[in-house]
Short mmCIF file of C-alpha atoms in Angstrom, two decimals:
data_model
loop_
_atom_site.label_atom_id
_atom_site.label_comp_id
_atom_site.label_asym_id
_atom_site.label_seq_id
_atom_site.Cartn_x
_atom_site.Cartn_y
_atom_site.Cartn_z
CA MET A 1 -76.46 75.61 156.74
CA PRO A 2 -77.41 78.03 159.92
CA THR A 3 -78.62 81.56 158.31
CA LYS A 4 -77.01 84.01 159.77
CA SER A 5 -74.17 82.17 157.55
CA ASN A 6 -76.40 82.08 154.48
CA PRO A 7 -75.20 85.67 152.48
CA ILE A 8 -78.46 85.51 150.14
CA ALA A 9 -80.73 84.87 153.96
CA ARG A 10 -78.78 88.02 155.39
CA PHE A 11 -78.99 89.95 152.08
CA ASN A 12 -82.71 89.27 152.46
CA GLN A 13 -83.11 90.35 156.01
CA VAL A 14 -80.90 93.49 155.31
CA LEU A 15 -83.82 94.27 152.29
CA LEU A 16 -86.56 93.80 154.32
CA PHE A 17 -84.90 96.34 156.56
CA ILE A 18 -84.35 98.63 154.26
CA VAL A 19 -87.63 98.39 152.33
CA LEU A 20 -89.16 99.09 155.77
CA VAL A 21 -88.07 102.09 156.84
CA PHE A 22 -88.03 104.07 153.86
CA ALA A 23 -92.20 102.14 153.44
CA ILE A 24 -92.64 103.37 157.27
CA LEU A 25 -90.81 107.18 155.88
CA TYR A 26 -93.41 107.07 153.04
CA PHE A 27 -96.48 106.63 154.98
CA ALA A 28 -95.71 108.56 158.56
CA LYS A 29 -94.58 111.45 157.49
CA PRO A 30 -97.46 113.37 158.42
CA PHE A 31 -96.12 112.37 161.45
CA LEU A 32 -92.63 112.75 160.64
CA ILE A 33 -92.02 115.61 158.79
CA PRO A 34 -92.68 118.19 161.93
CA ILE A 35 -90.73 115.87 163.92
CA ALA A 36 -87.88 116.14 161.32
CA ILE A 37 -88.67 119.95 160.93
CA GLY A 38 -88.43 120.83 164.98
CA GLY A 39 -85.36 118.16 165.86
CA MET A 40 -83.62 120.56 162.63
CA MET A 41 -85.02 123.62 164.54
CA ALA A 42 -83.24 122.43 167.79
CA MET A 43 -79.81 120.59 166.50
CA LEU A 44 -79.41 124.59 165.17
CA LEU A 45 -80.35 126.57 168.32
CA VAL A 46 -78.11 124.23 171.06
CA PRO A 47 -75.25 125.68 170.71
CA VAL A 48 -77.53 129.80 172.36
CA CYS A 49 -79.56 127.74 174.41
CA LYS A 50 -76.40 126.69 175.77
CA ARG A 51 -75.51 130.26 176.43
CA LEU A 52 -78.14 131.21 177.61
CA GLU A 53 -78.24 128.10 179.88
CA GLN A 54 -75.27 129.58 181.36
CA ARG A 55 -76.24 132.79 182.66
CA LYS A 56 -77.90 131.36 185.28
CA ILE A 57 -81.40 130.62 182.54
CA PRO A 58 -83.49 127.52 183.32
CA ARG A 59 -82.95 125.44 180.50
CA GLY A 60 -87.31 125.47 179.69
CA LEU A 61 -86.72 129.38 179.85
CA ALA A 62 -83.80 130.24 177.27
CA ALA A 63 -85.61 127.08 174.58
CA VAL A 64 -88.91 129.04 174.27
CA LEU A 65 -86.87 132.17 174.21
CA CYS A 66 -84.98 130.53 171.23
CA VAL A 67 -87.14 129.83 169.20
CA LEU A 68 -90.35 132.66 169.88
CA LEU A 69 -86.94 135.07 168.85
CA THR A 70 -85.88 132.14 166.09
CA LEU A 71 -90.18 132.04 164.55
CA LEU A 72 -90.52 136.20 164.66
CA LEU A 73 -87.69 136.65 162.91
CA LEU A 74 -88.51 133.80 160.30
CA LEU A 75 -91.95 135.98 159.95
CA ALA A 76 -90.75 138.87 159.69
CA GLY A 77 -88.52 137.96 156.90
CA GLY A 78 -91.78 136.28 155.15
CA TYR A 79 -93.98 139.45 156.10
CA LEU A 80 -91.35 141.30 153.78
CA VAL A 81 -91.40 138.00 150.77
CA PHE A 82 -94.70 138.49 150.88
CA ARG A 83 -95.06 142.45 150.35
CA GLN A 84 -92.98 142.39 147.16
CA LEU A 85 -94.68 139.48 145.84
CA VAL A 86 -98.01 141.26 146.02
CA GLU A 87 -96.18 143.76 143.96
CA LEU A 88 -95.31 140.91 141.51
CA GLY A 89 -98.47 140.07 140.88
CA ASN A 90 -99.43 144.12 140.70
CA ASP A 91 -96.83 143.16 137.42
CA LEU A 92 -98.78 140.27 136.05
CA PRO A 93 -100.63 142.42 133.46
CA MET A 94 -97.88 143.75 132.05
CA ILE A 95 -96.47 140.50 131.74
CA GLY A 96 -99.34 139.60 130.17
CA ARG A 97 -99.03 141.97 127.51
CA LYS A 98 -95.92 142.00 126.34
CA LEU A 99 -96.15 137.20 126.03
CA ASN A 100 -98.16 138.65 123.89
CA GLY A 101 -96.06 141.05 122.22
CA MET A 102 -93.23 138.60 122.20
CA LEU A 103 -95.49 135.68 120.73
CA ASN A 104 -96.70 138.05 117.69
CA SER A 105 -93.16 138.45 117.15
CA GLY A 106 -92.18 134.92 116.58
CA HIS A 107 -95.24 133.17 114.57
CA ASP A 108 -94.32 136.45 112.18
CA PHE A 109 -90.32 135.53 111.84
CA ILE A 110 -91.91 131.88 111.32
CA SER A 111 -94.19 132.81 108.75
CA GLU A 112 -91.65 134.72 107.25
CA HIS A 113 -89.19 132.59 106.88
CA PHE A 114 -90.35 129.04 107.76
CA GLN A 115 -94.14 129.51 104.90
CA LEU A 116 -96.00 127.87 108.73
CA PRO A 117 -99.47 129.77 108.13
CA VAL A 118 -99.70 131.98 112.00
CA ALA A 119 -103.11 129.55 112.42
CA LYS A 120 -101.03 127.04 112.62
CA GLN A 121 -98.29 128.19 114.95
CA LYS A 122 -100.99 129.27 117.50
CA LYS A 123 -103.21 126.09 117.21
CA TYR A 124 -99.62 124.54 118.64
CA LEU A 125 -99.26 126.42 121.02
CA GLN A 126 -101.90 126.30 122.92
CA SER A 127 -101.76 122.62 122.58
CA GLN A 128 -98.25 122.55 123.80
CA ILE A 129 -99.38 125.30 126.59
CA ALA A 130 -102.12 123.74 127.80
CA GLY A 131 -99.74 121.33 128.92
CA LEU A 132 -97.90 122.93 130.18
CA SER A 133 -99.69 124.83 132.41
CA ASP A 134 -101.10 122.10 133.72
CA LEU A 135 -97.29 120.85 135.25
CA ALA A 136 -97.36 124.46 135.73
CA GLY A 137 -100.44 124.67 138.55
CA GLN A 138 -99.53 120.74 139.98
CA PHE A 139 -95.73 122.94 140.40
CA ILE A 140 -97.36 125.48 141.99
CA GLY A 141 -100.30 123.94 143.95
CA ASP A 142 -97.60 121.49 145.35
CA ILE A 143 -95.66 123.75 146.50
CA PHE A 144 -99.14 126.62 148.31
CA ARG A 145 -99.57 123.12 149.85
CA PHE A 146 -96.54 122.57 151.41
CA ILE A 147 -96.64 126.13 152.57
CA LEU A 148 -99.65 126.21 154.26
CA SER A 149 -99.06 122.73 155.60
CA PHE A 150 -95.93 123.97 157.61
CA LEU A 151 -98.63 127.26 158.13
CA VAL A 152 -100.29 124.12 159.73
CA HIS A 153 -97.93 122.40 161.23
CA VAL A 154 -95.83 125.86 163.18
CA LEU A 155 -97.10 125.68 166.79
CA ILE A 156 -96.46 121.69 166.49
CA ILE A 157 -92.97 122.24 165.02
CA THR A 158 -92.38 125.22 167.25
CA ALA A 159 -93.39 122.93 170.67
CA TYR A 160 -91.01 119.69 169.30
CA SER A 161 -88.33 122.02 169.16
CA VAL A 162 -89.11 123.19 172.87
CA LEU A 163 -89.32 120.18 174.37
CA LEU A 164 -85.74 118.67 171.86
CA LEU A 165 -84.51 121.64 172.95
CA ILE A 166 -85.49 120.98 176.76
CA TYR A 167 -84.85 117.46 176.72
CA ARG A 168 -81.80 116.93 174.31
CA ARG A 169 -79.78 115.36 178.25
CA ARG A 170 -83.14 112.32 178.42
CA ILE A 171 -82.64 111.66 175.14
CA LYS A 172 -78.97 111.17 174.67
CA ASN A 173 -78.82 108.91 178.75
CA PHE A 174 -81.58 107.00 176.78
CA VAL A 175 -79.55 105.70 174.51
CA LEU A 176 -76.44 106.34 175.72
CA SER A 177 -78.85 103.66 178.01
CA LEU A 178 -79.28 101.91 174.87
CA VAL A 179 -75.62 101.47 173.61
CA SER A 180 -74.62 100.04 176.97
CA TYR A 181 -77.79 97.35 177.67
CA TYR A 182 -77.16 95.96 173.96
CA ALA A 183 -72.83 96.36 173.58
CA GLY A 184 -71.50 96.95 177.08
CA LYS A 185 -70.17 99.10 178.71
CA GLU A 186 -66.96 99.11 177.57
CA ARG A 187 -68.69 101.56 174.66
CA VAL A 188 -70.73 103.52 175.86
CA ALA A 189 -68.04 106.09 176.06
CA GLU A 190 -67.49 105.92 172.10
CA ALA A 191 -70.94 106.67 171.78
CA ARG A 192 -71.41 109.39 174.13
CA ASP A 193 -68.08 110.75 171.66
CA ILE A 194 -69.77 109.82 168.60
CA VAL A 195 -72.97 111.48 169.84
CA ASP A 196 -71.29 114.52 170.74
CA LYS A 197 -70.18 115.10 167.40
CA THR A 198 -73.11 113.81 165.93
CA ALA A 199 -74.94 116.41 167.34
CA ALA A 200 -71.74 119.32 166.90
CA VAL A 201 -71.60 119.01 163.11
CA ALA A 202 -75.00 118.64 162.58
CA SER A 203 -75.16 121.50 164.18
CA ALA A 204 -72.55 123.21 162.68
CA TYR A 205 -73.22 122.61 159.21
CA LEU A 206 -76.67 124.15 159.74
CA ALA A 207 -75.82 126.98 160.58
CA GLY A 208 -73.03 127.25 158.04
CA VAL A 209 -76.33 126.93 155.48
CA PHE A 210 -78.35 129.01 156.83
CA SER A 211 -75.37 131.82 157.37
CA VAL A 212 -75.02 131.50 153.64
CA ALA A 213 -78.36 131.81 152.75
CA LEU A 214 -78.55 135.27 154.95
CA ILE A 215 -75.19 135.83 153.56
CA PHE A 216 -76.20 135.26 149.43
CA SER A 217 -80.13 137.28 150.46
CA VAL A 218 -77.97 140.44 150.94
CA ILE A 219 -75.65 140.21 148.46
CA ASN A 220 -78.59 138.77 145.99
CA THR A 221 -80.31 141.88 147.15
CA THR A 222 -78.24 144.51 146.30
CA GLY A 223 -77.18 143.05 142.33
CA LEU A 224 -80.68 142.49 141.84
CA ALA A 225 -81.82 146.03 142.84
CA ILE A 226 -78.58 147.41 141.08
CA ILE A 227 -78.78 145.46 138.25
CA GLY A 228 -82.43 147.34 137.93
CA VAL A 229 -84.96 143.66 138.70
CA GLU A 230 -88.15 144.95 140.14
CA ASN A 231 -89.04 143.28 143.19
CA PRO A 232 -85.30 142.13 144.54
CA LEU A 233 -85.84 141.21 147.89
CA PHE A 234 -88.19 138.57 146.93
CA PHE A 235 -85.85 137.40 143.78
CA GLY A 236 -82.66 137.70 145.62
CA VAL A 237 -83.85 136.29 148.83
CA MET A 238 -86.16 133.16 146.30
CA VAL A 239 -82.20 132.24 145.21
CA ALA A 240 -80.41 132.20 147.76
CA PHE A 241 -82.92 129.93 150.36
CA ILE A 242 -84.21 127.90 147.01
CA ASN A 243 -79.91 127.52 146.44
CA ILE A 244 -79.82 124.91 150.05
CA ILE A 245 -80.35 122.69 147.91
CA PRO A 246 -77.86 121.08 146.86
CA TYR A 247 -76.39 121.66 142.98
CA ILE A 248 -79.45 122.11 141.67
CA GLY A 249 -81.38 125.37 143.97
CA SER A 250 -78.62 127.32 142.45
CA VAL A 251 -79.66 126.99 138.98
CA ALA A 252 -83.62 126.44 139.03
CA GLY A 253 -83.89 129.67 141.59
CA SER A 254 -81.36 131.86 138.89
CA SER A 255 -83.42 131.03 136.13
CA VAL A 256 -87.32 131.91 137.31
CA VAL A 257 -84.71 135.41 137.36
CA VAL A 258 -83.58 135.18 134.71
CA LEU A 259 -86.54 134.97 132.58
CA TYR A 260 -88.46 137.33 133.80
CA THR A 261 -86.04 139.73 133.23
CA LEU A 262 -86.09 138.48 129.96
CA VAL A 263 -90.13 139.16 129.38
CA THR A 264 -90.11 141.86 131.57
CA SER A 265 -86.72 144.38 130.05
CA ASP A 266 -86.69 146.00 126.99
CA SER A 267 -83.54 145.01 125.89
CA LEU A 268 -81.11 141.66 126.31
CA LEU A 269 -78.66 143.67 128.12
CA THR A 270 -80.24 143.04 131.92
CA PRO A 271 -81.47 139.32 130.93
CA ILE A 272 -77.94 138.90 130.11
CA ILE A 273 -75.86 140.83 133.01
CA VAL A 274 -78.61 139.15 135.47
CA ALA A 275 -77.11 135.30 134.19
CA ILE A 276 -73.62 136.90 134.50
CA PHE A 277 -73.96 138.20 138.01
CA PHE A 278 -75.76 134.86 138.89
CA ILE A 279 -73.01 132.27 137.47
CA VAL A 280 -70.08 134.64 139.53
CA MET A 281 -72.00 134.28 142.47
CA GLN A 282 -72.09 130.11 141.86
CA GLN A 283 -68.45 129.69 142.12
CA ILE A 284 -68.10 132.15 144.96
CA ASP A 285 -70.91 130.35 146.13
CA SER A 286 -68.32 127.22 145.33
CA TYR A 287 -65.60 127.54 145.54
CA ILE A 288 -65.19 130.11 148.82
CA LEU A 289 -67.65 131.18 151.02
CA THR A 290 -69.16 127.00 151.37
CA PRO A 291 -66.20 125.10 151.62
CA LYS A 292 -64.89 128.08 153.99
CA ILE A 293 -68.44 127.82 155.98
CA THR A 294 -69.72 124.38 155.11
CA GLY A 295 -67.34 122.75 153.42
CA SER A 296 -65.41 120.66 156.55
CA LYS A 297 -68.39 119.64 158.47
CA ILE A 298 -70.13 117.04 156.16
CA GLN A 299 -69.15 115.92 153.43
CA LEU A 300 -70.16 113.96 151.03
CA ASN A 301 -69.34 113.01 147.20
CA ALA A 302 -72.02 114.55 144.36
CA LEU A 303 -73.10 111.07 143.21
CA PHE A 304 -74.69 110.23 147.12
CA THR A 305 -76.11 114.06 147.32
CA ILE A 306 -78.06 113.82 144.32
CA MET A 307 -79.28 110.39 145.80
CA ALA A 308 -80.07 111.81 148.40
CA LEU A 309 -82.22 114.87 147.11
CA LEU A 310 -84.28 112.51 144.25
CA LEU A 311 -85.27 109.58 147.18
CA GLY A 312 -85.72 112.86 149.11
CA SER A 313 -88.28 114.37 146.95
CA LEU A 314 -89.95 110.86 146.19
CA VAL A 315 -90.23 109.93 150.27
CA TRP A 316 -90.96 114.06 151.41
CA ASN A 317 -91.19 115.60 148.70
CA VAL A 318 -89.85 119.41 149.40
CA ALA A 319 -88.92 118.99 152.87
CA GLY A 320 -86.90 115.97 152.14
CA MET A 321 -85.09 117.73 149.26
CA ILE A 322 -84.22 119.58 152.24
CA LEU A 323 -83.35 117.32 154.81
CA PHE A 324 -83.05 114.01 153.33
CA VAL A 325 -78.99 115.45 153.19
CA PRO A 326 -78.80 116.70 156.29
CA PHE A 327 -79.35 112.62 157.40
CA LEU A 328 -76.94 111.64 155.63
CA GLY A 329 -74.53 113.40 156.94
CA VAL A 330 -75.15 111.67 159.47
CA ALA A 331 -75.20 109.25 158.95
CA LYS A 332 -71.85 109.07 157.73
CA ILE A 333 -70.33 110.78 160.73
CA ILE A 334 -72.07 107.83 162.64
CA PHE A 335 -70.98 105.15 159.76
CA ASP A 336 -67.46 106.54 160.41
CA HIS A 337 -67.07 106.32 163.87
CA VAL A 338 -68.52 102.37 164.43
CA ASP A 339 -65.75 100.08 162.22
CA SER A 340 -67.77 97.31 161.19
CA LEU A 341 -69.26 100.21 159.36
CA LYS A 342 -66.23 102.65 157.86
CA PRO A 343 -67.36 101.27 154.40
CA TYR A 344 -69.61 102.63 153.84
CA GLY A 345 -68.52 106.19 155.52
CA ASN A 346 -65.75 105.25 153.01
CA LEU A 347 -68.39 105.36 150.22
CA ILE A 348 -70.76 107.77 150.17
CA GLY A 349 -67.46 110.09 151.84
CA ASP A 350 -65.58 112.86 149.37
CA ARG A 351 -62.22 111.68 149.75
CA ASP A 352 -60.80 108.18 148.51
CA ALA A 353 -60.11 106.16 151.17
CA ARG A 354 -56.49 106.09 151.53
CA GLY A 355 -54.37 102.45 152.34
#
């Protein structure tokens, strides 16, 4: 029986292809992550670059101006957040004293109501804290290694972004040439439409995601300042940008702020108000801002979005959690425009196929 009519052989070929793709993604991530971030940044800046080019600014100069201005804005925002982080570090001794007082109160309560000696409580607690400290240290170490790696590669990412903006037409023509060679000239117009839609939708989606993050940075910072939370800028920006990670980002970020206020506040009222504030903001995000700004750009269902998050975390760590969802969205656009791949687009989309 011919190989291509054998379903088992075809399944093995597809499986081998998938394994090779993810092996390359995993082992080549030091090379691929800067390219992916540079590509994401370039797609985000394509509309701005086009407007500058329409004003008779040369493409190379327009690309450099777009990327450098974006980089300066990011560095300015990073500097403000870093200053807030330094101020937060000054509060650590006070946080330690309050934690110690809370632990002592907990020991007395347990000893009084459950007849468990304080010495045994402390011994058990120390063993648990030791394990949690190792996990927390590993997590914080991973975050700082990612930030350090990003800073080391920032010049490379900047260069990639500029060059991708400059050579975007050449890259598009290369893809169309491949389509013409392998699929025939009659498919070139369709391929051009797919490339244009993919670039436009990816650019609009990324712009929408960062617009939502900036809006929530302002709202979170203002709200936390009114509530009376210290270092509101740091926590407001942190929660807003962690929220870029779908589904789990908002819960993780807001939980950090609630725990911080629970430790630093003298009453339970402040953490309760903070929790209510973030619940309300999450509803506004889910039902108003995100659907209006990014909801119509990439329509992925929750199942495959979470799978993309977990797979991205496994392959590329934090960078993968942020990048793999837009990658899946771009793949959906391609699936929706290729007849043989439309079932896959329906599978990962958030709308039921009509028939």
